[in-house]
């Protein structure tokens, strides 16, 4: 709202919950330089409950008052213009777009274009679910009659005839195809460069195809997935769209070894069979949080693990022996901690590490033991190394592999 320099009305929702704290919300808004009227500012705020429909009438009253103060006017007699708020494919009604009319009046029978889609308005459904003949400025309405679902954010406009509508949408569809082709070309090129990319930047891609029931949900999902990216790993969206999962989605996923995510949609019968045949994973969700959480866990698996070193103990070499069939063995005293057989060791000479390896032999007297405590003497031998000298220090440690998460 600040970037667009438009007035703001704050609706504080979920006040029906026992732990609701609207005052805390008002205080936190101050961190974003939003000061509501109750705190001495000029921003209107209303406490509401969408679930119980509490204060919704008051919210509408405040919106109307704000519009009156701003003296908002438009010409209702001109051809309609508006913005697509939501779009979906409805099995019984076909493509359905929720549109907010901003100028003029939209009527049944009008020829409209929105993005790369066109159609003749077959029906208008109000926010009350009633069929209406026309919708004026500031009226949200479901529009039936499009050839295909437009995208949320597309501008809707009434045009004079079908020829003009086809001309506009043909041009936009051509541009859309060219952009998609360029994107696919870029993806194929980047796959071939993936190894060099990993060597230079170390960044790994997690390829995904995302299908959702409506455009608004799709945009919310893509926005959430984009935020998961780091310098090491990122979700790469090969294709995102509204509608069921098709065979072409499965074919694309197979080419890029990608997973397919369906949000409130299902795969067509042929697509499901192709996915099963080619080993392509399809996951279905109806809660965005669960979807993002699962992708986050999967992406965490691509992160290189962290190696954590735990010091066990130190030993001082007192003597060095040559033993047949074994080689050089160091007679040592453990000065602190413990020394364990099979642990990692460093051989330190004059404060310089001269060797790192594994402890292959650990004996106390003539017996092989698992560990030796501080103050005790023992015999040690390293794997494939024998240059040990009296006075050297043996540092014993354990390395743990810790799986990282985003």
Coordinates of C-alpha atoms in Angstrom, one line a residue:
X1 CA 0.0 0.0 0.0
X2 CA 2.9 2.4 0.8
X3 CA 4.6 1.6 -2.5
X4 CA 1.4 2.3 -4.4
X5 CA 0.7 5.4 -2.3
X6 CA -2.9 4.3 -1.6
X7 CA -5.0 4.6 1.6
X8 CA -4.9 1.6 4.0
X9 CA -7.6 0.0 6.1
X10 CA -6.4 -2.6 8.6
X11 CA -8.8 -5.6 9.4
X12 CA -7.6 -7.4 12.5
X13 CA -9.0 -10.9 12.0
X14 CA -9.6 -13.9 14.3
X15 CA -10.8 -11.9 17.3
X16 CA -13.1 -14.8 18.1
X17 CA -10.2 -16.8 19.4
X18 CA -9.7 -16.8 23.2
X19 CA -6.0 -15.8 22.8
X20 CA -6.7 -13.0 20.4
X21 CA -4.6 -9.9 21.2
X22 CA -5.5 -7.1 18.8
X23 CA -3.6 -4.5 20.8
X24 CA -0.4 -6.5 20.1
X25 CA -1.1 -6.4 16.4
X26 CA -1.6 -2.6 16.5
X27 CA 1.8 -2.3 18.4
X28 CA 3.6 -4.6 15.9
X29 CA 2.2 -2.5 13.0
X30 CA 4.2 0.4 14.4
X31 CA 7.4 -1.4 13.4
X32 CA 6.3 -1.1 9.8
X33 CA 5.4 2.6 10.3
X34 CA 1.7 1.9 10.3
X35 CA 0.0 3.9 13.0
X36 CA -3.7 3.2 13.6
X37 CA -6.2 5.8 14.8
X38 CA -6.4 4.4 18.3
X39 CA -2.7 5.0 18.7
X40 CA -2.9 8.5 17.4
X41 CA -2.4 7.7 13.7
X42 CA -4.5 8.1 10.6
X43 CA -5.0 4.5 9.6
X44 CA -8.4 3.0 10.2
X45 CA -8.5 -0.4 11.9
X46 CA -11.4 -2.7 12.5
X47 CA -11.5 -5.9 14.7
X48 CA -13.3 -8.7 12.7
X49 CA -13.9 -12.4 12.7
X50 CA -14.4 -13.8 9.2
X51 CA -15.5 -17.1 10.8
X52 CA -18.3 -15.6 12.9
X53 CA -18.8 -12.6 10.5
X54 CA -18.3 -10.2 13.4
X55 CA -17.9 -6.5 12.5
X56 CA -17.9 -7.2 8.8
X57 CA -20.7 -4.6 8.4
X58 CA -18.5 -2.1 10.3
X59 CA -15.6 -2.9 7.9
X60 CA -17.8 -2.3 4.9
X61 CA -18.9 1.0 6.5
X62 CA -15.3 2.1 7.0
X63 CA -14.5 1.3 3.3
X64 CA -17.5 3.2 2.1
X65 CA -16.5 6.2 4.4
X66 CA -13.0 6.1 3.1
X67 CA -14.2 6.1 -0.5
X68 CA -16.5 9.1 0.3
X69 CA -13.7 11.1 1.9
X70 CA -11.5 10.4 -1.1
X71 CA -14.3 11.5 -3.4
X72 CA -13.8 8.5 -5.7
X73 CA -15.6 8.8 -9.0
X74 CA -15.7 6.9 -12.3
X75 CA -17.8 6.7 -15.5
X76 CA -20.2 3.8 -15.2
X77 CA -21.5 4.4 -18.8
X78 CA -18.2 3.4 -20.6
X79 CA -17.1 -0.1 -21.6
X80 CA -15.9 -2.1 -18.5
X81 CA -12.4 -2.4 -17.3
X82 CA -11.2 -4.4 -14.3
X83 CA -8.7 -6.7 -12.8
X84 CA -8.8 -10.5 -12.5
X85 CA -8.6 -11.4 -8.8
X86 CA -8.8 -15.2 -9.2
X87 CA -9.3 -17.7 -11.9
X88 CA -10.0 -21.5 -12.1
X89 CA -11.3 -24.3 -14.2
X90 CA -14.7 -25.4 -12.9
X91 CA -15.8 -28.9 -14.1
X92 CA -19.4 -27.8 -14.5
X93 CA -19.0 -24.2 -15.5
X94 CA -15.7 -24.2 -17.4
X95 CA -13.2 -21.3 -17.0
X96 CA -14.3 -19.0 -14.3
X97 CA -12.7 -15.6 -13.5
X98 CA -13.4 -13.5 -10.4
X99 CA -13.1 -9.9 -11.6
X100 CA -13.2 -6.6 -9.8
X101 CA -14.9 -4.1 -12.1
X102 CA -13.0 -0.7 -11.8
X103 CA -14.4 1.4 -14.6
X104 CA -17.6 1.2 -16.7
X105 CA -20.2 -1.5 -16.5
X106 CA -19.7 -5.2 -17.4
X107 CA -22.8 -6.8 -19.0
X108 CA -23.9 -10.3 -20.0
X109 CA -23.0 -10.6 -23.8
X110 CA -20.0 -8.3 -23.7
X111 CA -16.9 -9.5 -25.5
X112 CA -13.9 -9.4 -23.1
X113 CA -10.2 -10.0 -23.2
X114 CA -8.0 -10.7 -20.1
X115 CA -4.3 -11.5 -20.7
X116 CA -4.1 -14.1 -23.5
X117 CA -7.8 -15.3 -23.0
X118 CA -11.0 -14.0 -24.5
X119 CA -14.7 -14.8 -24.5
X120 CA -18.3 -13.6 -24.5
X121 CA -19.7 -13.1 -21.1
X122 CA -22.2 -15.9 -20.6
X123 CA -23.1 -15.2 -17.0
X124 CA -22.3 -12.9 -14.1
X125 CA -22.5 -14.2 -10.5
X126 CA -22.4 -11.8 -7.6
X127 CA -20.6 -12.2 -4.3
X128 CA -24.0 -13.4 -2.9
X129 CA -24.1 -16.2 -5.4
X130 CA -26.9 -14.6 -7.4
X131 CA -27.0 -14.4 -11.2
X132 CA -27.0 -10.7 -12.3
X133 CA -27.2 -9.0 -15.7
X134 CA -24.5 -6.3 -15.1
X135 CA -21.8 -5.3 -12.7
X136 CA -20.7 -1.7 -12.1
X137 CA -17.6 -0.1 -10.7
X138 CA -16.2 -1.6 -7.4
X139 CA -18.4 -4.7 -7.8
X140 CA -16.6 -8.1 -7.6
X141 CA -18.2 -10.7 -9.9
X142 CA -17.6 -14.1 -11.3
X143 CA -17.4 -14.1 -15.1
X144 CA -18.3 -17.2 -17.1
X145 CA -17.6 -17.5 -20.8
X146 CA -13.8 -17.3 -21.2
X147 CA -12.1 -19.7 -23.6
X148 CA -9.6 -20.5 -20.9
X149 CA -8.8 -19.3 -17.4
X150 CA -6.9 -16.0 -17.4
X151 CA -4.2 -15.3 -14.7
X152 CA -4.7 -13.4 -11.5
X153 CA -3.6 -9.8 -12.0
X154 CA -4.6 -9.8 -15.7
X155 CA -6.4 -6.6 -16.8
X156 CA -9.9 -7.3 -18.2
X157 CA -11.3 -5.0 -20.9
X158 CA -14.5 -5.0 -23.1
X159 CA -13.7 -4.8 -26.8
X160 CA -15.9 -3.9 -29.7
X161 CA -16.0 -7.3 -31.5
X162 CA -14.6 -10.8 -31.6
X163 CA -12.2 -10.0 -34.4
X164 CA -10.5 -7.4 -32.2
X165 CA -10.5 -9.8 -29.3
X166 CA -8.9 -12.5 -31.4
X167 CA -6.3 -10.0 -32.6
X168 CA -5.3 -9.0 -29.1
X169 CA -5.3 -12.5 -27.6
X170 CA -3.4 -14.0 -30.6
X171 CA -0.6 -11.5 -30.1
X172 CA -0.5 -12.0 -26.3
X173 CA -0.6 -15.8 -26.8
X174 CA 2.3 -15.6 -29.3
X175 CA 4.3 -13.6 -26.8
X176 CA 3.5 -16.1 -24.1
X177 CA 4.6 -19.0 -26.2
X178 CA 7.9 -17.3 -27.1
X179 CA 8.6 -16.6 -23.5
X180 CA 7.8 -20.1 -22.5
X181 CA 10.1 -21.5 -25.3
X182 CA 12.9 -19.3 -24.2
X183 CA 12.4 -20.4 -20.6
X184 CA 12.5 -24.1 -21.6
X185 CA 15.5 -23.5 -23.8
X186 CA 17.3 -21.9 -20.9
X187 CA 16.4 -24.7 -18.6
X188 CA 17.8 -27.3 -21.0
X189 CA 21.0 -25.4 -21.3
X190 CA 21.3 -25.0 -17.6
X191 CA 20.8 -28.7 -17.1
X192 CA 23.8 -29.4 -19.3
X193 CA 25.8 -26.8 -17.3
X194 CA 24.7 -28.1 -13.9
X195 CA 28.0 -29.8 -13.1
X196 CA 30.0 -26.7 -13.9
X197 CA 27.5 -24.7 -11.9
X198 CA 27.9 -26.9 -8.9
X199 CA 31.7 -26.6 -9.2
X200 CA 31.7 -22.8 -9.5
X201 CA 28.8 -21.7 -7.2
X202 CA 28.1 -24.9 -5.3
X203 CA 24.3 -24.2 -5.7
X204 CA 22.0 -27.1 -6.2
X205 CA 18.6 -26.9 -7.8
X206 CA 15.5 -28.8 -6.6
X207 CA 13.3 -29.1 -9.8
X208 CA 9.5 -28.9 -9.3
X209 CA 6.3 -28.7 -11.4
X210 CA 3.5 -27.1 -9.5
X211 CA -0.2 -27.3 -10.4
X212 CA -3.0 -25.7 -8.4
X213 CA -6.8 -25.3 -8.5
X214 CA -6.8 -21.5 -8.6
X215 CA -4.3 -18.8 -9.6
X216 CA -4.2 -17.2 -6.2
X217 CA -3.1 -20.3 -4.4
X218 CA -0.5 -21.0 -7.1
X219 CA 1.0 -17.5 -6.6
X220 CA 1.1 -18.0 -2.8
X221 CA 2.8 -21.4 -3.2
X222 CA 5.4 -20.0 -5.7
X223 CA 6.1 -17.0 -3.4
X224 CA 6.6 -19.3 -0.4
X225 CA 8.9 -21.7 -2.3
X226 CA 11.0 -18.8 -3.6
X227 CA 11.7 -17.7 -0.1
X228 CA 13.2 -21.1 0.7
X229 CA 16.2 -20.6 -1.5
X230 CA 19.7 -20.1 -0.2
X231 CA 23.2 -19.7 -1.8
X232 CA 23.5 -23.5 -1.7
X233 CA 20.1 -24.8 -2.7
X234 CA 16.9 -23.4 -4.3
X235 CA 13.6 -24.7 -5.6
X236 CA 13.5 -24.4 -9.4
X237 CA 10.0 -24.2 -10.8
X238 CA 10.0 -25.8 -14.3
X239 CA 6.3 -25.2 -14.9
X240 CA 3.4 -23.8 -12.8
X241 CA -0.2 -23.6 -13.9
X242 CA -3.9 -24.0 -13.0
X243 CA -5.7 -27.2 -13.6
X244 CA -5.2 -31.0 -13.3
X245 CA -1.8 -32.7 -13.8
X246 CA -1.5 -33.7 -17.4
X247 CA 0.7 -36.1 -19.4
X248 CA 2.8 -33.2 -20.7
X249 CA 3.5 -32.3 -17.0
X250 CA 4.8 -35.9 -16.4
X251 CA 6.8 -35.8 -19.6
X252 CA 8.5 -32.5 -18.5
X253 CA 9.1 -33.9 -15.1
X254 CA 10.7 -37.0 -16.6
X255 CA 13.1 -34.9 -18.7
X256 CA 14.3 -32.9 -15.8
X257 CA 14.0 -35.6 -13.0
X258 CA 11.5 -33.4 -11.2
X259 CA 8.8 -34.0 -8.7
X260 CA 5.2 -32.9 -9.4
X261 CA 3.1 -31.1 -6.7
X262 CA -0.7 -30.9 -7.0
X263 CA -2.5 -28.5 -4.7
X264 CA -6.3 -29.3 -4.6
X265 CA -5.9 -31.0 -8.0
X266 CA -5.4 -34.5 -9.2
X267 CA -3.6 -36.2 -12.1
X268 CA -5.6 -37.3 -15.1
X269 CA -5.8 -41.0 -15.4
X270 CA -3.3 -41.2 -18.3
X271 CA -0.9 -38.8 -16.4
X272 CA -1.1 -40.9 -13.3
X273 CA -0.3 -44.1 -15.3
X274 CA 2.6 -42.4 -17.1
X275 CA 4.0 -41.1 -13.7
X276 CA 3.9 -44.6 -12.2
X277 CA 5.4 -46.2 -15.3
X278 CA 8.3 -43.7 -15.4
X279 CA 8.9 -43.4 -11.6
X280 CA 7.8 -39.8 -11.3
X281 CA 6.7 -38.8 -7.8
X282 CA 3.4 -36.9 -7.6
X283 CA 2.5 -35.4 -4.2
X284 CA -1.0 -34.0 -3.4
X285 CA -1.7 -31.2 -0.8
X286 CA -4.6 -29.1 0.4
X287 CA -2.7 -27.0 2.9
X288 CA 0.1 -24.7 1.7
X289 CA 2.0 -24.9 5.0
X290 CA 2.3 -28.7 4.6
X291 CA 3.4 -28.4 1.0
X292 CA 6.1 -25.8 1.8
X293 CA 7.3 -27.8 4.9
X294 CA 7.8 -31.0 2.8
X295 CA 9.7 -29.2 0.1
X296 CA 11.8 -27.6 2.7
X297 CA 12.7 -31.0 4.2
X298 CA 13.5 -32.4 0.7
X299 CA 15.7 -29.4 -0.1
X300 CA 17.5 -29.8 3.2
X301 CA 18.6 -33.2 2.0
X302 CA 20.5 -31.5 -0.8
X303 CA 22.6 -29.5 1.7
X304 CA 26.1 -30.7 2.3
X305 CA 26.3 -32.0 5.9
X306 CA 28.3 -30.3 8.6
X307 CA 31.2 -32.2 10.1
X308 CA 31.5 -31.7 13.9
X309 CA 34.7 -32.6 15.6
X310 CA 34.7 -33.8 19.2
X311 CA 38.0 -34.0 21.1
X312 CA 38.5 -37.3 23.0
X313 CA 42.0 -37.0 24.5
X314 CA 45.8 -36.6 24.1
X315 CA 48.7 -38.9 24.5
X316 CA 52.5 -38.4 24.7
X317 CA 54.8 -40.8 22.9
X318 CA 57.4 -42.1 25.3
X319 CA 59.0 -44.8 23.1
X320 CA 58.8 -46.2 19.6
X321 CA 59.0 -50.0 19.0
X322 CA 59.4 -52.1 15.8
X323 CA 57.2 -55.2 16.1
X324 CA 57.1 -57.9 13.5
X325 CA 53.9 -58.3 11.5
X326 CA 52.7 -55.0 13.0
X327 CA 55.3 -52.4 12.2
X328 CA 56.0 -49.4 14.3
X329 CA 54.1 -49.1 17.6
X330 CA 54.3 -46.0 19.9
X331 CA 54.5 -46.5 23.6
X332 CA 52.4 -43.7 25.0
X333 CA 50.9 -42.2 28.2
X334 CA 47.4 -40.7 27.9
X335 CA 47.8 -37.2 29.3
X336 CA 44.1 -36.2 29.3
X337 CA 40.7 -37.5 28.3
X338 CA 40.5 -40.9 26.6
X339 CA 42.0 -42.6 23.6
X340 CA 39.7 -44.9 21.5
X341 CA 40.5 -47.6 19.0
X342 CA 39.3 -46.7 15.5
X343 CA 39.1 -43.0 16.3
X344 CA 40.6 -40.2 14.2
X345 CA 44.1 -39.1 15.2
X346 CA 46.5 -36.3 14.5
X347 CA 50.3 -36.7 15.1
X348 CA 51.7 -33.3 16.3
X349 CA 55.4 -32.6 16.3
X350 CA 56.7 -29.3 17.6
X351 CA 53.2 -27.9 17.5
X352 CA 52.8 -28.8 13.8
X353 CA 50.4 -31.5 12.5
X354 CA 52.5 -34.0 10.5
X355 CA 49.8 -36.7 10.0
X356 CA 46.1 -37.3 10.2
X357 CA 44.6 -40.7 10.1
X358 CA 43.0 -43.6 12.0
X359 CA 44.1 -45.4 15.1
X360 CA 44.4 -49.1 14.0
X361 CA 45.8 -50.7 17.1
X362 CA 45.3 -49.8 20.8
X363 CA 46.9 -52.2 23.3
X364 CA 47.3 -52.2 27.1
X365 CA 50.1 -54.5 28.0
X366 CA 49.5 -57.4 25.5
X367 CA 45.7 -57.0 25.3
X368 CA 43.8 -55.2 22.5
X369 CA 41.5 -52.7 24.2
X370 CA 38.7 -50.4 23.1
X371 CA 39.8 -47.3 25.1
X372 CA 42.5 -46.1 27.5
X373 CA 41.8 -43.6 30.2
X374 CA 43.9 -40.6 31.3
X375 CA 47.1 -41.4 33.2
X376 CA 47.4 -44.9 31.8
X377 CA 50.0 -46.2 29.4
X378 CA 49.3 -48.0 26.1
X379 CA 50.6 -49.0 22.7
X380 CA 49.3 -47.4 19.5
X381 CA 49.7 -48.0 15.8
X382 CA 48.3 -45.9 12.9
X383 CA 46.8 -47.1 9.7
X384 CA 49.4 -47.0 6.9
X385 CA 51.8 -44.7 8.8
X386 CA 54.9 -45.3 10.9
X387 CA 57.0 -42.1 11.2
X388 CA 56.4 -41.6 14.9
X389 CA 59.0 -40.1 17.2
X390 CA 59.5 -39.8 21.0
X391 CA 58.0 -36.5 22.2
X392 CA 55.3 -36.4 19.6
X393 CA 51.7 -35.8 20.8
X394 CA 48.8 -37.9 19.5
X395 CA 45.5 -36.0 19.4
X396 CA 42.5 -38.3 19.4
X397 CA 39.1 -37.1 18.2
X398 CA 35.8 -38.2 16.8
X399 CA 34.0 -36.7 13.7
X400 CA 30.2 -36.6 13.5
X401 CA 28.2 -35.9 10.4
X402 CA 25.4 -33.5 11.2
X403 CA 22.6 -33.1 8.6
X404 CA 21.8 -29.5 8.0
X405 CA 18.3 -28.0 7.5
X406 CA 16.9 -24.8 5.9

